[in-house]
PDB file of C-alpha atoms in Angstrom:
ATOM      1  CA  UNK A   1       5.794   6.007  -9.214  1.00  0.00           C
ATOM      2  CA  UNK A   2       7.689   5.608 -12.450  1.00  0.00           C
ATOM      3  CA  UNK A   3       6.215   2.969 -14.765  1.00  0.00           C
ATOM      4  CA  UNK A   4       9.017   2.900 -17.338  1.00  0.00           C
ATOM      5  CA  UNK A   5       9.489  -0.406 -19.079  1.00  0.00           C
ATOM      6  CA  UNK A   6      12.084  -2.576 -17.371  1.00  0.00           C
ATOM      7  CA  UNK A   7      13.566  -5.973 -18.017  1.00  0.00           C
ATOM      8  CA  UNK A   8      11.595  -8.584 -16.107  1.00  0.00           C
ATOM      9  CA  UNK A   9      13.267 -11.913 -15.415  1.00  0.00           C
ATOM     10  CA  UNK A  10      10.987 -14.802 -16.251  1.00  0.00           C
ATOM     11  CA  UNK A  11      11.178 -18.450 -15.367  1.00  0.00           C
ATOM     12  CA  UNK A  12       9.507 -20.935 -17.690  1.00  0.00           C
ATOM     13  CA  UNK A  13       6.479 -22.284 -15.885  1.00  0.00           C
ATOM     14  CA  UNK A  14       5.914 -19.558 -13.272  1.00  0.00           C
ATOM     15  CA  UNK A  15       5.334 -15.837 -12.956  1.00  0.00           C
ATOM     16  CA  UNK A  16       7.809 -14.479 -10.458  1.00  0.00           C
ATOM     17  CA  UNK A  17       6.647 -12.230  -7.638  1.00  0.00           C
ATOM     18  CA  UNK A  18       8.561  -8.977  -7.185  1.00  0.00           C
ATOM     19  CA  UNK A  19      10.262 -10.413  -4.100  1.00  0.00           C
ATOM     20  CA  UNK A  20      12.696 -11.902  -6.628  1.00  0.00           C
ATOM     21  CA  UNK A  21      13.536  -8.407  -7.884  1.00  0.00           C
ATOM     22  CA  UNK A  22      14.070  -7.222  -4.317  1.00  0.00           C
ATOM     23  CA  UNK A  23      16.346 -10.213  -3.637  1.00  0.00           C
ATOM     24  CA  UNK A  24      18.384  -9.262  -6.704  1.00  0.00           C
ATOM     25  CA  UNK A  25      18.572  -5.632  -5.544  1.00  0.00           C
ATOM     26  CA  UNK A  26      19.770  -6.685  -2.099  1.00  0.00           C
ATOM     27  CA  UNK A  27      22.438  -8.939  -3.594  1.00  0.00           C
ATOM     28  CA  UNK A  28      23.640  -6.277  -6.030  1.00  0.00           C
ATOM     29  CA  UNK A  29      23.777  -3.622  -3.307  1.00  0.00           C
ATOM     30  CA  UNK A  30      25.628  -6.029  -1.017  1.00  0.00           C
ATOM     31  CA  UNK A  31      28.164  -6.703  -3.755  1.00  0.00           C
ATOM     32  CA  UNK A  32      28.630  -2.956  -4.230  1.00  0.00           C
ATOM     33  CA  UNK A  33      29.254  -2.534  -0.492  1.00  0.00           C
ATOM     34  CA  UNK A  34      31.936  -5.233  -0.559  1.00  0.00           C
ATOM     35  CA  UNK A  35      33.592  -3.702  -3.640  1.00  0.00           C
ATOM     36  CA  UNK A  36      33.645  -0.255  -2.062  1.00  0.00           C
ATOM     37  CA  UNK A  37      35.129  -1.664   1.128  1.00  0.00           C
ATOM     38  CA  UNK A  38      37.819  -3.382  -0.931  1.00  0.00           C
ATOM     39  CA  UNK A  39      38.550  -0.103  -2.724  1.00  0.00           C
ATOM     40  CA  UNK A  40      38.829   1.610   0.660  1.00  0.00           C
ATOM     41  CA  UNK A  41      41.285  -1.032   1.903  1.00  0.00           C
ATOM     42  CA  UNK A  42      43.427  -0.590  -1.204  1.00  0.00           C
ATOM     43  CA  UNK A  43      43.369   3.211  -1.281  1.00  0.00           C
ATOM     44  CA  UNK A  44      42.565   4.393   2.228  1.00  0.00           C
ATOM     45  CA  UNK A  45      40.175   6.926   0.669  1.00  0.00           C
ATOM     46  CA  UNK A  46      37.354   7.529   3.138  1.00  0.00           C
ATOM     47  CA  UNK A  47      34.952   8.487   0.356  1.00  0.00           C
ATOM     48  CA  UNK A  48      34.696   4.776  -0.504  1.00  0.00           C
ATOM     49  CA  UNK A  49      33.907   3.703   3.040  1.00  0.00           C
ATOM     50  CA  UNK A  50      31.400   6.569   3.416  1.00  0.00           C
ATOM     51  CA  UNK A  51      29.587   5.472   0.273  1.00  0.00           C
ATOM     52  CA  UNK A  52      29.710   1.837   1.442  1.00  0.00           C
ATOM     53  CA  UNK A  53      28.033   2.881   4.703  1.00  0.00           C
ATOM     54  CA  UNK A  54      25.252   4.622   2.751  1.00  0.00           C
ATOM     55  CA  UNK A  55      24.738   1.546   0.595  1.00  0.00           C
ATOM     56  CA  UNK A  56      24.715  -0.690   3.664  1.00  0.00           C
ATOM     57  CA  UNK A  57      21.706   1.284   4.936  1.00  0.00           C
ATOM     58  CA  UNK A  58      20.059   0.793   1.536  1.00  0.00           C
ATOM     59  CA  UNK A  59      20.689  -2.956   1.784  1.00  0.00           C
ATOM     60  CA  UNK A  60      18.871  -3.007   5.126  1.00  0.00           C
ATOM     61  CA  UNK A  61      15.922  -1.044   3.726  1.00  0.00           C
ATOM     62  CA  UNK A  62      15.768  -3.342   0.688  1.00  0.00           C
ATOM     63  CA  UNK A  63      15.694  -6.397   2.963  1.00  0.00           C
ATOM     64  CA  UNK A  64      12.834  -4.820   4.933  1.00  0.00           C
ATOM     65  CA  UNK A  65      10.869  -4.204   1.728  1.00  0.00           C
ATOM     66  CA  UNK A  66      11.592  -7.773   0.596  1.00  0.00           C
ATOM     67  CA  UNK A  67      10.335  -9.167   3.903  1.00  0.00           C
ATOM     68  CA  UNK A  68       7.140  -7.115   3.662  1.00  0.00           C
ATOM     69  CA  UNK A  69       6.512  -8.225   0.068  1.00  0.00           C
ATOM     70  CA  UNK A  70       7.163 -11.866   0.984  1.00  0.00           C
ATOM     71  CA  UNK A  71       4.685 -11.593   3.882  1.00  0.00           C
ATOM     72  CA  UNK A  72       2.029 -10.258   1.476  1.00  0.00           C
ATOM     73  CA  UNK A  73       2.734 -13.134  -0.920  1.00  0.00           C
ATOM     74  CA  UNK A  74       2.509 -15.710   1.891  1.00  0.00           C
ATOM     75  CA  UNK A  75      -0.670 -14.001   3.106  1.00  0.00           C
ATOM     76  CA  UNK A  76      -2.250 -14.447  -0.323  1.00  0.00           C
ATOM     77  CA  UNK A  77      -1.243 -18.116  -0.292  1.00  0.00           C
ATOM     78  CA  UNK A  78      -2.888 -18.597   3.101  1.00  0.00           C
ATOM     79  CA  UNK A  79      -6.047 -16.581   2.341  1.00  0.00           C
ATOM     80  CA  UNK A  80      -6.709 -17.632  -1.255  1.00  0.00           C
ATOM     81  CA  UNK A  81      -4.551 -20.537  -2.455  1.00  0.00           C
ATOM     82  CA  UNK A  82      -6.438 -20.742  -5.755  1.00  0.00           C
ATOM     83  CA  UNK A  83      -5.690 -17.101  -6.599  1.00  0.00           C
ATOM     84  CA  UNK A  84      -2.080 -17.685  -5.557  1.00  0.00           C
ATOM     85  CA  UNK A  85      -1.831 -20.521  -8.106  1.00  0.00           C
ATOM     86  CA  UNK A  86      -3.426 -18.362 -10.827  1.00  0.00           C
ATOM     87  CA  UNK A  87      -0.894 -15.619 -10.101  1.00  0.00           C
ATOM     88  CA  UNK A  88       2.034 -18.030  -9.988  1.00  0.00           C
ATOM     89  CA  UNK A  89       0.920 -19.577 -13.275  1.00  0.00           C
ATOM     90  CA  UNK A  90       0.769 -16.113 -14.860  1.00  0.00           C
ATOM     91  CA  UNK A  91      -2.963 -16.151 -15.484  1.00  0.00           C
ATOM     92  CA  UNK A  92      -3.462 -12.943 -13.495  1.00  0.00           C
ATOM     93  CA  UNK A  93      -1.163 -10.366 -11.895  1.00  0.00           C
ATOM     94  CA  UNK A  94      -0.056 -10.550  -8.281  1.00  0.00           C
ATOM     95  CA  UNK A  95      -2.470  -8.373  -6.231  1.00  0.00           C
ATOM     96  CA  UNK A  96       0.291  -6.074  -4.950  1.00  0.00           C
ATOM     97  CA  UNK A  97       1.708  -5.386  -8.415  1.00  0.00           C
ATOM     98  CA  UNK A  98       0.539  -3.035 -11.158  1.00  0.00           C
ATOM     99  CA  UNK A  99      -2.681  -4.348 -12.663  1.00  0.00           C
ATOM    100  CA  UNK A 100      -3.013  -2.057 -15.696  1.00  0.00           C
ATOM    101  CA  UNK A 101      -1.850  -3.558 -18.969  1.00  0.00           C
ATOM    102  CA  UNK A 102      -1.259  -7.028 -17.537  1.00  0.00           C
ATOM    103  CA  UNK A 103      -0.831  -9.692 -20.201  1.00  0.00           C
ATOM    104  CA  UNK A 104      -0.907 -13.361 -19.142  1.00  0.00           C
ATOM    105  CA  UNK A 105       2.431 -15.163 -19.060  1.00  0.00           C
ATOM    106  CA  UNK A 106       3.470 -16.789 -22.326  1.00  0.00           C
ATOM    107  CA  UNK A 107       3.045 -20.531 -21.912  1.00  0.00           C
ATOM    108  CA  UNK A 108       4.212 -21.491 -25.424  1.00  0.00           C
ATOM    109  CA  UNK A 109       7.570 -22.787 -24.236  1.00  0.00           C
ATOM    110  CA  UNK A 110       6.348 -24.545 -21.098  1.00  0.00           C
ATOM    111  CA  UNK A 111       7.313 -28.198 -20.976  1.00  0.00           C
ATOM    112  CA  UNK A 112       5.436 -30.976 -19.259  1.00  0.00           C
ATOM    113  CA  UNK A 113       7.505 -32.528 -16.487  1.00  0.00           C
ATOM    114  CA  UNK A 114       5.849 -35.896 -17.071  1.00  0.00           C
ATOM    115  CA  UNK A 115       5.777 -36.148 -20.879  1.00  0.00           C
ATOM    116  CA  UNK A 116       8.658 -33.867 -21.929  1.00  0.00           C
ATOM    117  CA  UNK A 117      11.067 -34.342 -19.024  1.00  0.00           C
ATOM    118  CA  UNK A 118      10.251 -37.980 -18.107  1.00  0.00           C
ATOM    119  CA  UNK A 119       9.707 -37.174 -14.421  1.00  0.00           C
ATOM    120  CA  UNK A 120       7.437 -40.076 -13.525  1.00  0.00           C
ATOM    121  CA  UNK A 121       6.370 -38.603 -10.163  1.00  0.00           C
ATOM    122  CA  UNK A 122       4.965 -35.559 -12.000  1.00  0.00           C
ATOM    123  CA  UNK A 123       2.067 -37.396 -13.647  1.00  0.00           C
ATOM    124  CA  UNK A 124      -0.421 -35.376 -11.576  1.00  0.00           C
ATOM    125  CA  UNK A 125       1.194 -32.134 -12.823  1.00  0.00           C
ATOM    126  CA  UNK A 126       0.759 -32.851 -16.538  1.00  0.00           C
ATOM    127  CA  UNK A 127       0.120 -29.635 -18.480  1.00  0.00           C
ATOM    128  CA  UNK A 128      -0.328 -31.171 -21.939  1.00  0.00           C
ATOM    129  CA  UNK A 129      -4.066 -30.506 -22.021  1.00  0.00           C
ATOM    130  CA  UNK A 130      -3.784 -26.767 -21.415  1.00  0.00           C
ATOM    131  CA  UNK A 131      -5.476 -24.447 -23.881  1.00  0.00           C
ATOM    132  CA  UNK A 132      -3.289 -22.456 -26.323  1.00  0.00           C
ATOM    133  CA  UNK A 133      -1.238 -19.575 -24.951  1.00  0.00           C
ATOM    134  CA  UNK A 134      -3.522 -16.681 -23.919  1.00  0.00           C
ATOM    135  CA  UNK A 135      -0.664 -14.181 -24.082  1.00  0.00           C
ATOM    136  CA  UNK A 136      -0.106 -14.901 -27.766  1.00  0.00           C
ATOM    137  CA  UNK A 137      -3.810 -14.500 -28.431  1.00  0.00           C
ATOM    138  CA  UNK A 138      -3.823 -11.119 -26.656  1.00  0.00           C
ATOM    139  CA  UNK A 139      -0.448  -9.592 -27.490  1.00  0.00           C
ATOM    140  CA  UNK A 140       0.792 -11.597 -30.438  1.00  0.00           C
ATOM    141  CA  UNK A 141       3.533 -14.193 -30.712  1.00  0.00           C
ATOM    142  CA  UNK A 142       6.505 -13.632 -28.344  1.00  0.00           C
TER     143      UNK A 142
END
């Protein structure tokens, strides 16, 4: 396994599971298949359709991997909902992802739905009393 640094998409307020990355991969591969098919229609060059067929198989394999990862994530939610919340909140890594070097998610820019966004129904989800960002304390300011 290659552990090179990669760009990781973050969403303020949650730590994404790698199913999101697999969804992106499936979409990008699907777009490549469509573009290659279009190139084949315009040129008649069979190399494009051959490559599209190879990528189509990769799309199917990516979808299988995504389904398996999603099942593991749902399994964690069913078996240990409290750990699931800790992982989603970025307090600890997802169990099926690399554990070494994990740094908690930066919470500095999180906004309270109730106080900052005026969502009255979110009063039970207030995050204003959270302690300071653990990631900044460990790794420095983002």
